Short mmCIF file of C-alpha atoms in Angstrom, two decimals:
data_model
loop_
_atom_site.label_atom_id
_atom_site.label_comp_id
_atom_site.label_asym_id
_atom_site.label_seq_id
_atom_site.Cartn_x
_atom_site.Cartn_y
_atom_site.Cartn_z
CA MET U 310 30.91 0.19 -20.88
CA GLY U 311 32.30 -1.40 -17.72
CA LEU U 312 32.07 -0.26 -14.16
CA ASP U 313 33.99 2.72 -12.85
CA PHE U 314 33.54 3.64 -9.22
CA THR U 315 36.01 6.53 -9.38
CA VAL U 316 33.11 8.80 -10.45
CA VAL U 317 31.40 8.27 -7.11
CA PRO U 318 33.45 10.53 -4.75
CA ALA U 319 32.74 13.64 -6.85
CA HIS U 320 29.00 13.24 -6.21
CA ILE U 321 29.08 11.81 -2.72
CA ASP U 322 27.82 15.09 -1.22
CA ILE U 323 24.44 14.83 -3.02
CA ILE U 324 24.18 11.19 -1.95
CA LEU U 325 24.89 12.03 1.69
CA LEU U 326 22.36 14.85 1.62
CA GLY U 327 19.87 12.38 0.14
CA CYS U 328 20.69 10.03 3.02
CA LEU U 329 19.81 12.71 5.54
CA TRP U 330 16.51 13.35 3.78
CA THR U 331 15.72 9.64 3.72
CA ILE U 332 16.39 9.38 7.45
CA ALA U 333 14.36 12.53 8.19
CA ILE U 334 11.40 11.35 6.11
CA ALA U 335 11.54 7.85 7.55
CA VAL U 336 11.66 9.15 11.13
CA ALA U 337 8.81 11.62 10.58
CA ALA U 338 6.68 8.96 8.87
CA ALA U 339 7.54 6.43 11.58
CA VAL U 340 6.39 8.78 14.34
CA LEU U 341 3.20 9.56 12.41
CA SER U 342 2.55 5.86 11.80
CA PHE U 343 3.14 4.97 15.45
CA PHE U 344 0.74 7.51 16.96
CA GLY U 345 -1.60 7.20 13.97
CA GLY U 346 -1.63 3.46 14.58
CA ILE U 347 -2.68 3.93 18.20
CA VAL U 348 -5.43 6.41 17.25
CA PHE U 349 -6.66 4.13 14.43
CA ALA U 350 -6.68 1.13 16.76
CA VAL U 351 -8.78 2.99 19.35
CA ILE U 352 -11.21 4.18 16.65
CA ALA U 353 -11.48 0.68 15.18
CA LEU U 354 -12.19 -0.88 18.57
CA TYR U 355 -14.15 1.76 20.48
CA GLY U 356 -15.47 4.27 17.94
CA PRO U 357 -19.21 4.57 17.30
CA TRP U 358 -20.28 2.41 14.36
CA ILE U 359 -20.94 5.43 12.15
CA ILE U 360 -17.20 6.15 12.26
CA ARG U 361 -16.06 2.55 12.62
CA LEU U 362 -17.63 1.20 9.44
CA PRO U 363 -16.23 3.71 6.92
CA PHE U 364 -12.99 3.45 8.82
CA ARG U 365 -12.86 -0.33 8.33
CA LEU U 366 -13.44 0.21 4.62
CA LEU U 367 -10.60 2.71 4.48
CA GLU U 368 -8.31 0.31 6.30
CA TRP U 369 -9.22 -2.40 3.83
CA VAL U 370 -8.40 -0.12 0.89
CA PHE U 371 -5.05 0.86 2.41
CA MET U 372 -4.05 -2.74 2.98
CA GLY U 373 -5.31 -3.99 -0.38
CA THR U 374 -3.62 -1.51 -2.71
CA PRO U 375 0.04 -0.73 -3.41
CA LEU U 376 1.72 2.10 -1.52
CA LEU U 377 2.90 3.67 -4.79
CA LEU U 378 -0.70 4.04 -5.97
CA GLN U 379 -1.65 5.59 -2.60
CA LEU U 380 1.19 8.09 -2.91
CA PHE U 381 -0.10 9.17 -6.32
CA LEU U 382 -3.61 9.59 -4.88
CA ILE U 383 -2.41 11.64 -1.91
CA TYR U 384 0.02 13.79 -3.87
CA PHE U 385 -2.22 14.57 -6.84
CA GLY U 386 -5.49 14.27 -4.93
CA LEU U 387 -4.54 16.94 -2.39
CA VAL U 388 -3.53 19.27 -5.21
CA GLN U 389 -6.90 18.68 -6.87
CA ILE U 390 -8.86 19.71 -3.78
CA GLY U 391 -6.72 22.83 -3.51
CA ILE U 392 -4.18 21.75 -0.87
CA ASP U 393 -0.79 22.28 -2.45
CA LEU U 394 1.66 20.49 -0.16
CA PRO U 395 5.37 20.14 -0.87
CA ALA U 396 6.15 16.67 -2.21
CA PHE U 397 8.05 15.61 0.89
CA VAL U 398 5.10 16.44 3.14
CA ALA U 399 2.80 14.41 0.88
CA GLY U 400 5.37 11.62 1.02
CA ILE U 401 5.51 11.64 4.81
CA ILE U 402 1.71 11.66 5.05
CA GLY U 403 1.41 8.81 2.54
CA LEU U 404 4.06 6.63 4.17
CA GLY U 405 2.82 7.49 7.65
CA LEU U 406 -0.84 6.67 6.94
CA HIS U 407 0.02 3.47 5.07
CA PHE U 408 2.06 2.09 7.94
CA ALA U 409 -0.33 3.48 10.58
CA VAL U 410 -2.91 1.08 9.18
CA TYR U 411 -0.51 -1.85 9.50
CA ASN U 412 0.51 -0.76 13.02
CA SER U 413 -3.14 -0.35 13.94
CA GLU U 414 -3.79 -4.01 13.09
CA LEU U 415 -1.03 -5.04 15.49
CA ILE U 416 -2.10 -2.66 18.26
CA GLN U 417 -5.76 -3.76 18.03
CA THR U 418 -4.80 -7.37 18.65
CA ALA U 419 -2.55 -6.29 21.51
CA ILE U 420 -5.23 -4.12 23.16
CA LEU U 421 -7.67 -7.02 23.03
CA SER U 422 -5.11 -9.34 24.60
CA VAL U 423 -4.45 -7.08 27.62
CA ASP U 424 -6.18 -8.74 30.56
CA LYS U 425 -9.72 -7.44 31.13
CA GLY U 426 -8.92 -7.16 34.83
CA GLN U 427 -6.59 -4.27 34.06
CA MET U 428 -9.45 -2.13 32.73
CA GLU U 429 -11.74 -3.21 35.54
CA ALA U 430 -9.14 -2.44 38.20
CA ALA U 431 -8.44 0.96 36.65
CA ARG U 432 -12.17 1.79 36.60
CA THR U 433 -12.49 0.64 40.22
CA VAL U 434 -9.81 3.03 41.40
CA GLY U 435 -11.77 5.85 39.81
CA LEU U 436 -10.25 6.34 36.35
CA SER U 437 -12.65 7.16 33.54
CA ARG U 438 -12.82 4.82 30.54
CA GLY U 439 -10.65 7.15 28.48
CA GLN U 440 -8.09 7.55 31.24
CA ALA U 441 -7.97 3.80 31.85
CA LEU U 442 -7.33 3.22 28.15
CA ARG U 443 -4.72 5.93 27.90
CA LYS U 444 -2.85 5.28 31.11
CA VAL U 445 -3.27 1.57 31.75
CA VAL U 446 -4.35 -0.50 28.76
CA ILE U 447 -2.59 1.15 25.80
CA PRO U 448 0.88 1.39 27.40
CA GLN U 449 0.80 -2.34 28.10
CA ALA U 450 -0.52 -3.15 24.64
CA VAL U 451 2.10 -1.02 22.92
CA ARG U 452 4.91 -2.65 24.87
CA ASP U 453 3.81 -6.03 23.55
CA VAL U 454 3.84 -5.00 19.91
CA ILE U 455 7.09 -3.06 19.78
CA PRO U 456 9.04 -5.89 18.10
CA PRO U 457 6.57 -6.35 15.18
CA ILE U 458 6.15 -2.56 14.90
CA GLY U 459 9.95 -2.42 14.58
CA ASN U 460 9.68 -4.74 11.58
CA ASN U 461 7.11 -2.38 10.07
CA MET U 462 9.47 0.55 10.60
CA ILE U 463 12.25 -1.26 8.78
CA ALA U 464 9.82 -1.93 5.92
CA LEU U 465 8.92 1.78 6.04
CA LEU U 466 12.56 2.78 5.59
CA LYS U 467 12.83 0.66 2.44
CA ASP U 468 9.47 1.86 1.12
CA SER U 469 10.57 5.46 1.61
CA ALA U 470 12.45 4.95 -1.69
CA LEU U 471 9.03 5.16 -3.38
CA VAL U 472 8.60 8.85 -2.58
CA SER U 473 11.35 9.55 -5.14
CA VAL U 474 8.65 8.84 -7.74
CA ILE U 475 6.64 11.90 -6.62
CA GLY U 476 9.80 14.01 -6.72
CA VAL U 477 11.17 14.03 -3.17
CA SER U 478 14.96 14.46 -3.21
CA GLU U 479 15.79 11.59 -0.86
CA LEU U 480 18.47 8.98 -1.37
CA THR U 481 16.98 7.32 -4.46
CA LEU U 482 16.28 10.56 -6.31
CA SER U 483 19.72 11.89 -5.31
CA ALA U 484 21.26 8.81 -6.89
CA GLN U 485 19.19 9.53 -10.00
CA ARG U 486 20.48 13.10 -10.06
CA ALA U 487 24.07 11.87 -9.89
CA ILE U 488 23.29 9.39 -12.67
CA GLY U 489 21.86 12.19 -14.77
CA ALA U 490 25.22 13.95 -14.54
CA THR U 491 27.44 10.91 -15.07
CA TYR U 492 25.40 8.26 -16.93
CA ARG U 493 26.60 5.67 -14.43
CA PRO U 494 23.40 4.02 -13.14
CA PHE U 495 24.95 0.79 -11.86
CA GLU U 496 27.54 2.50 -9.68
CA PHE U 497 25.24 5.05 -8.10
CA TYR U 498 22.29 2.77 -7.49
CA LEU U 499 24.69 0.33 -5.89
CA VAL U 500 26.05 3.10 -3.66
CA ALA U 501 22.48 4.08 -2.74
CA ALA U 502 21.70 0.43 -1.97
CA ALA U 503 24.77 0.28 0.27
CA PHE U 504 23.58 3.33 2.22
CA TYR U 505 20.09 1.87 2.64
CA TYR U 506 21.68 -1.35 3.83
CA VAL U 507 23.77 0.46 6.43
CA ILE U 508 20.77 2.47 7.72
CA ASN U 509 18.84 -0.78 7.81
CA LEU U 510 21.55 -2.50 9.87
CA GLY U 511 21.51 0.45 12.25
CA MET U 512 17.75 0.15 12.69
CA GLU U 513 18.02 -3.60 13.32
CA TRP U 514 20.65 -2.90 15.98
CA VAL U 515 18.40 -0.35 17.72
CA GLN U 516 15.50 -2.77 17.46
CA ARG U 517 17.48 -5.55 19.18
CA ARG U 518 18.50 -3.21 22.00
CA ILE U 519 14.92 -2.05 22.57
CA GLU U 520 13.69 -5.63 22.56
CA ARG U 521 16.27 -6.56 25.17
CA ARG U 522 15.18 -3.68 27.39
CA ILE U 523 11.53 -4.63 27.08
CA SER U 524 12.24 -8.24 27.98
CA ILE U 525 14.06 -7.04 31.09
CA SER U 526 11.25 -4.70 32.14
CA ARG U 527 8.66 -7.47 31.92
CA MET G 435 -17.18 11.83 -9.24
CA ASP G 436 -16.85 11.57 -12.99
CA ILE G 437 -18.58 8.27 -13.82
CA ASP G 438 -18.58 8.97 -17.58
CA LEU G 439 -14.82 9.28 -17.61
CA MET G 440 -14.44 6.09 -15.60
CA MET G 441 -16.67 4.22 -18.05
CA ARG G 442 -14.56 5.51 -20.92
CA VAL G 443 -11.18 4.50 -19.53
CA TYR G 444 -11.93 1.28 -17.66
CA PRO G 445 -11.08 -1.04 -20.62
CA PHE G 446 -7.49 0.26 -20.45
CA PHE G 447 -7.42 -0.56 -16.75
CA LEU G 448 -8.64 -4.08 -17.47
CA ASP G 449 -5.78 -4.59 -19.95
CA ALA G 450 -3.39 -3.22 -17.36
CA ALA G 451 -4.80 -5.54 -14.68
CA TRP G 452 -4.04 -8.48 -16.96
CA VAL G 453 -0.41 -7.32 -17.14
CA THR G 454 -0.34 -7.04 -13.33
CA ILE G 455 -1.70 -10.61 -13.07
CA GLN G 456 0.95 -11.93 -15.48
CA LEU G 457 3.66 -10.07 -13.58
CA SER G 458 2.41 -11.46 -10.26
CA LEU G 459 2.26 -15.06 -11.48
CA LEU G 460 5.69 -15.04 -13.14
CA THR G 461 7.23 -13.24 -10.16
CA ALA G 462 5.67 -15.75 -7.75
CA LEU G 463 7.05 -18.64 -9.81
CA LEU G 464 10.56 -17.20 -9.85
CA GLY G 465 10.25 -16.19 -6.19
CA LEU G 466 9.31 -19.73 -5.18
CA THR G 467 12.26 -21.12 -7.14
CA CYS G 468 14.71 -18.68 -5.55
CA GLY G 469 13.08 -19.21 -2.16
CA THR G 470 13.46 -22.99 -2.38
CA LEU G 471 17.08 -22.74 -3.47
CA GLY G 472 17.73 -20.10 -0.81
CA ALA G 473 16.20 -22.22 1.95
CA ALA G 474 18.17 -25.28 0.77
CA ALA G 475 21.37 -23.20 0.87
CA ARG G 476 20.61 -21.80 4.33
CA LEU G 477 19.98 -25.30 5.70
CA SER G 478 22.91 -26.87 3.90
CA ARG G 479 25.70 -28.70 5.70
CA LEU G 480 28.25 -26.69 3.71
CA ALA G 481 29.25 -23.48 5.47
CA VAL G 482 29.85 -21.71 2.14
CA LEU G 483 26.29 -22.36 1.00
CA ARG G 484 24.89 -21.32 4.38
CA PHE G 485 26.83 -18.06 4.14
CA LEU G 486 25.67 -17.41 0.55
CA GLY G 487 22.07 -18.10 1.53
CA ALA G 488 22.27 -15.76 4.52
CA ALA G 489 23.94 -13.05 2.42
CA TYR G 490 21.22 -13.36 -0.24
CA VAL G 491 18.45 -12.91 2.33
CA SER G 492 20.20 -10.08 4.17
CA LEU G 493 21.13 -8.05 1.09
CA PHE G 494 17.85 -8.40 -0.76
CA ARG G 495 15.70 -7.83 2.31
CA GLY G 496 17.95 -5.03 3.54
CA THR G 497 17.68 -2.75 0.51
CA PRO G 498 14.62 -1.30 -1.26
CA ALA G 499 13.15 -3.43 -4.03
CA LEU G 500 12.89 -0.27 -6.14
CA ILE G 501 16.68 0.19 -6.04
CA GLN G 502 17.23 -3.47 -6.91
CA LEU G 503 14.95 -3.02 -9.88
CA PHE G 504 16.82 0.11 -10.99
CA ILE G 505 20.21 -1.59 -10.70
CA LEU G 506 18.99 -4.45 -12.89
CA TYR G 507 17.14 -2.38 -15.47
CA PHE G 508 19.29 0.75 -15.76
CA GLY G 509 22.61 -0.66 -14.56
CA GLY G 510 22.31 -4.06 -16.24
CA PRO G 511 23.44 -2.88 -19.72
CA GLN G 512 26.74 -1.71 -18.18
CA ILE G 513 27.61 -5.28 -17.25
CA GLY G 514 26.12 -6.78 -20.40
CA ILE G 515 22.59 -7.58 -19.20
CA GLN G 516 20.03 -6.16 -21.64
CA LEU G 517 16.44 -6.73 -20.53
CA ASP G 518 13.21 -5.12 -21.55
CA ALA G 519 11.20 -3.49 -18.75
CA PHE G 520 8.82 -6.42 -18.26
CA GLU G 521 11.62 -8.98 -18.06
CA ALA G 522 13.59 -6.79 -15.67
CA GLY G 523 10.45 -6.37 -13.56
CA VAL G 524 9.81 -10.11 -13.28
CA ILE G 525 13.45 -10.99 -12.62
CA GLY G 526 14.06 -8.13 -10.17
CA LEU G 527 10.85 -8.65 -8.20
CA GLY G 528 11.22 -12.43 -8.35
CA ILE G 529 14.70 -12.44 -6.83
CA ASN G 530 13.51 -9.95 -4.20
CA ALA G 531 10.43 -12.02 -3.32
CA GLY G 532 12.67 -15.10 -3.22
CA ALA G 533 14.63 -13.61 -0.31
CA TYR G 534 11.42 -13.26 1.73
CA MET G 535 10.21 -16.71 0.68
CA THR G 536 13.58 -18.24 1.67
CA GLU G 537 12.83 -17.26 5.26
CA THR G 538 9.25 -18.53 5.06
CA ILE G 539 10.29 -21.91 3.67
CA ARG G 540 13.22 -22.23 6.05
CA GLY G 541 10.99 -21.30 8.99
CA ALA G 542 8.50 -24.04 8.09
CA ILE G 543 11.24 -26.66 7.70
CA ILE G 544 13.02 -25.93 10.98
CA SER G 545 9.73 -25.93 12.87
CA ILE G 546 9.33 -29.67 12.16
CA ASP G 547 10.28 -31.61 15.28
CA LYS G 548 13.83 -32.99 15.23
CA GLY G 549 12.47 -36.32 16.43
CA GLN G 550 10.88 -36.82 13.01
CA ARG G 551 14.25 -36.89 11.30
CA GLU G 552 15.79 -39.03 14.03
CA ALA G 553 12.94 -41.52 13.82
CA ALA G 554 13.22 -41.66 10.02
CA ARG G 555 16.97 -42.23 10.25
CA THR G 556 16.46 -44.98 12.85
CA LEU G 557 14.11 -46.73 10.45
CA GLY G 558 16.91 -46.86 7.93
CA LEU G 559 16.06 -43.92 5.65
CA SER G 560 19.02 -41.99 4.32
CA GLN G 561 19.47 -38.30 5.21
CA TRP G 562 18.08 -37.35 1.81
CA GLN G 563 15.11 -39.75 2.03
CA ALA G 564 14.28 -38.46 5.51
CA THR G 565 14.22 -34.88 4.17
CA TYR G 566 12.30 -35.74 1.05
CA LYS G 567 9.75 -38.22 2.41
CA VAL G 568 9.28 -37.15 6.03
CA ILE G 569 10.28 -33.54 6.66
CA LEU G 570 9.25 -31.74 3.46
CA PRO G 571 5.71 -33.15 3.20
CA GLN G 572 5.01 -31.94 6.73
CA ALA G 573 6.75 -28.59 6.24
CA ALA G 574 4.87 -27.96 2.98
CA ARG G 575 1.56 -27.87 4.87
CA LEU G 576 2.91 -25.20 7.20
CA MET G 577 4.22 -23.07 4.34
CA VAL G 578 0.96 -22.46 2.50
CA ARG G 579 -0.41 -19.69 4.69
CA PRO G 580 2.81 -17.67 5.19
CA LEU G 581 3.62 -18.03 1.48
CA GLY G 582 0.15 -16.61 0.89
CA VAL G 583 1.21 -13.53 2.88
CA ASN G 584 4.36 -13.29 0.72
CA MET G 585 2.12 -13.55 -2.36
CA ASN G 586 -0.08 -10.72 -1.10
CA MET G 587 2.99 -8.50 -0.61
CA LEU G 588 4.35 -9.49 -3.98
CA ILE G 589 1.18 -8.49 -5.83
CA LYS G 590 1.36 -5.02 -4.27
CA ALA G 591 5.09 -4.87 -5.02
CA THR G 592 4.40 -5.31 -8.76
CA ALA G 593 3.33 -1.65 -8.68
CA LEU G 594 7.03 -0.76 -8.49
CA VAL G 595 7.59 -1.68 -12.13
CA ALA G 596 5.53 1.41 -12.98
CA ALA G 597 8.77 3.26 -12.20
CA ILE G 598 10.49 1.48 -15.11
CA SER G 599 7.48 2.15 -17.38
CA VAL G 600 5.85 -1.27 -17.55
CA VAL G 601 2.25 -0.52 -18.51
CA GLU G 602 0.54 -2.24 -15.58
CA LEU G 603 -2.18 -0.97 -13.23
CA THR G 604 -0.25 1.65 -11.30
CA TYR G 605 1.46 3.02 -14.41
CA THR G 606 -1.90 3.24 -16.17
CA ALA G 607 -3.45 5.02 -13.18
CA GLN G 608 -0.52 7.43 -13.06
CA ARG G 609 -0.77 8.17 -16.77
CA TYR G 610 -4.50 8.85 -16.61
CA ILE G 611 -4.11 10.97 -13.48
CA GLY G 612 -1.63 13.04 -15.49
CA SER G 613 -3.87 13.41 -18.53
CA THR G 614 -7.29 13.82 -16.85
CA TYR G 615 -6.45 15.43 -13.47
CA LYS G 616 -8.88 13.03 -11.81
CA PRO G 617 -6.69 11.27 -9.21
CA PHE G 618 -9.58 9.98 -7.12
CA GLU G 619 -11.44 8.32 -9.99
CA MET G 620 -8.29 6.70 -11.37
CA PHE G 621 -7.29 5.50 -7.90
CA LEU G 622 -10.73 3.98 -7.47
CA LEU G 623 -10.47 2.02 -10.74
CA ALA G 624 -6.94 0.74 -10.14
CA GLY G 625 -7.50 0.16 -6.42
CA LEU G 626 -10.64 -1.87 -7.02
CA LEU G 627 -8.84 -4.10 -9.52
CA TYR G 628 -5.93 -4.61 -7.11
CA MET G 629 -8.31 -5.53 -4.33
CA ILE G 630 -10.10 -8.03 -6.57
CA ILE G 631 -6.78 -9.65 -7.55
CA ILE G 632 -5.65 -9.79 -3.93
CA TYR G 633 -9.02 -11.08 -2.71
CA VAL G 634 -9.14 -13.89 -5.29
CA THR G 635 -5.54 -14.85 -4.51
CA GLY G 636 -6.34 -14.86 -0.80
CA ARG G 637 -9.32 -17.19 -1.38
CA ALA G 638 -7.19 -19.51 -3.50
CA VAL G 639 -4.53 -19.67 -0.77
CA ALA G 640 -7.18 -20.34 1.90
CA TRP G 641 -8.62 -23.12 -0.26
CA LEU G 642 -5.20 -24.68 -0.77
CA ASP G 643 -4.49 -24.36 2.94
CA ARG G 644 -7.69 -26.25 3.80
CA LYS G 645 -6.91 -28.83 1.13
CA VAL G 646 -3.48 -29.72 2.55
CA GLN G 647 -4.46 -29.89 6.22
CA ILE G 648 -4.75 -33.33 7.74
CA THR G 649 -8.07 -33.59 9.47
#
């Protein structure tokens, strides 16, 4: 049974819809992972030890186990404790938390590398510790880590394919649906791969533009 | 927490962990091979090889590993490639890891000062001898740690083969979550085994890294 790409156009609408879902899930998870990363970084650096220690452990677990396993835990675990979330919400939470931990690692290093004088100066002009962090230290730290966070976001886009396994109808599962109707796995997975590749190129383009703007503003 | 249940099922998780270890080792071996070839192609003097190397890295890093695995395993038979799930897992993940390792190996090689090659050439070594006897031994030391990071990612990526029904750790966890409705306990068992595998690998890489440093 050779290849026959003429079956693709008839199912392109499901694939495109899947594309939109993939983008929506990736964007939502990216936003969650960005702000989650900042919150996690502040907890890890400034939280009281009673919160910090279990938090460190959690971070360690998130970085030491596969995302797919974490998705199963979140999806089935939430159901078990009585929270019945739609699969795509569980997927966004899983992806978002996973990458928040990775972003947090980057942001922690960046916060520590912001000159101590910045905090001291902010305190001197009358800002509280929290205000100084929020308005002076964190914005500078975040600016420094935008390029590596961009790499994490590109990884997030590719890993969003995993949420198909818990039944979210994004690009990968849409391709599977089309395959179910046509028995043409090679063609449709290749088409899905092409769409991921294009989205990926788009993200790399945006990333380069943002990096250029940051290097100008510095 | 249901300790009794965990005690009953943990032997199955140990078997599964062994499959994950085999997968990781074979994938790493294939990944290193592809990575070496890829880096050689990207640094080649032939434009065709440079282009092929760059295309390999871009395509395999630009699409999800899961899709690559599906194309190979489900799409393979259409173009005459019949593999069982384990073989498809190793080959698919290995080629994917190779794309990341290509960049690691290439990065280490190009970070060696140009003067080293020039000096070697001045002393009468051929281009090939300069690469083999001067550049690579120095680059190899720089590669150990970043390749360790690739290895760490690769171990976690082996979980993807659960989606093509290879009975490794994640698949086993998923199956027992389905049959016992105890997601937390099953996650704990599988997660702990993953962390042990990753920790031991990390120690081994750190040891190797210390071993190859010139003091």
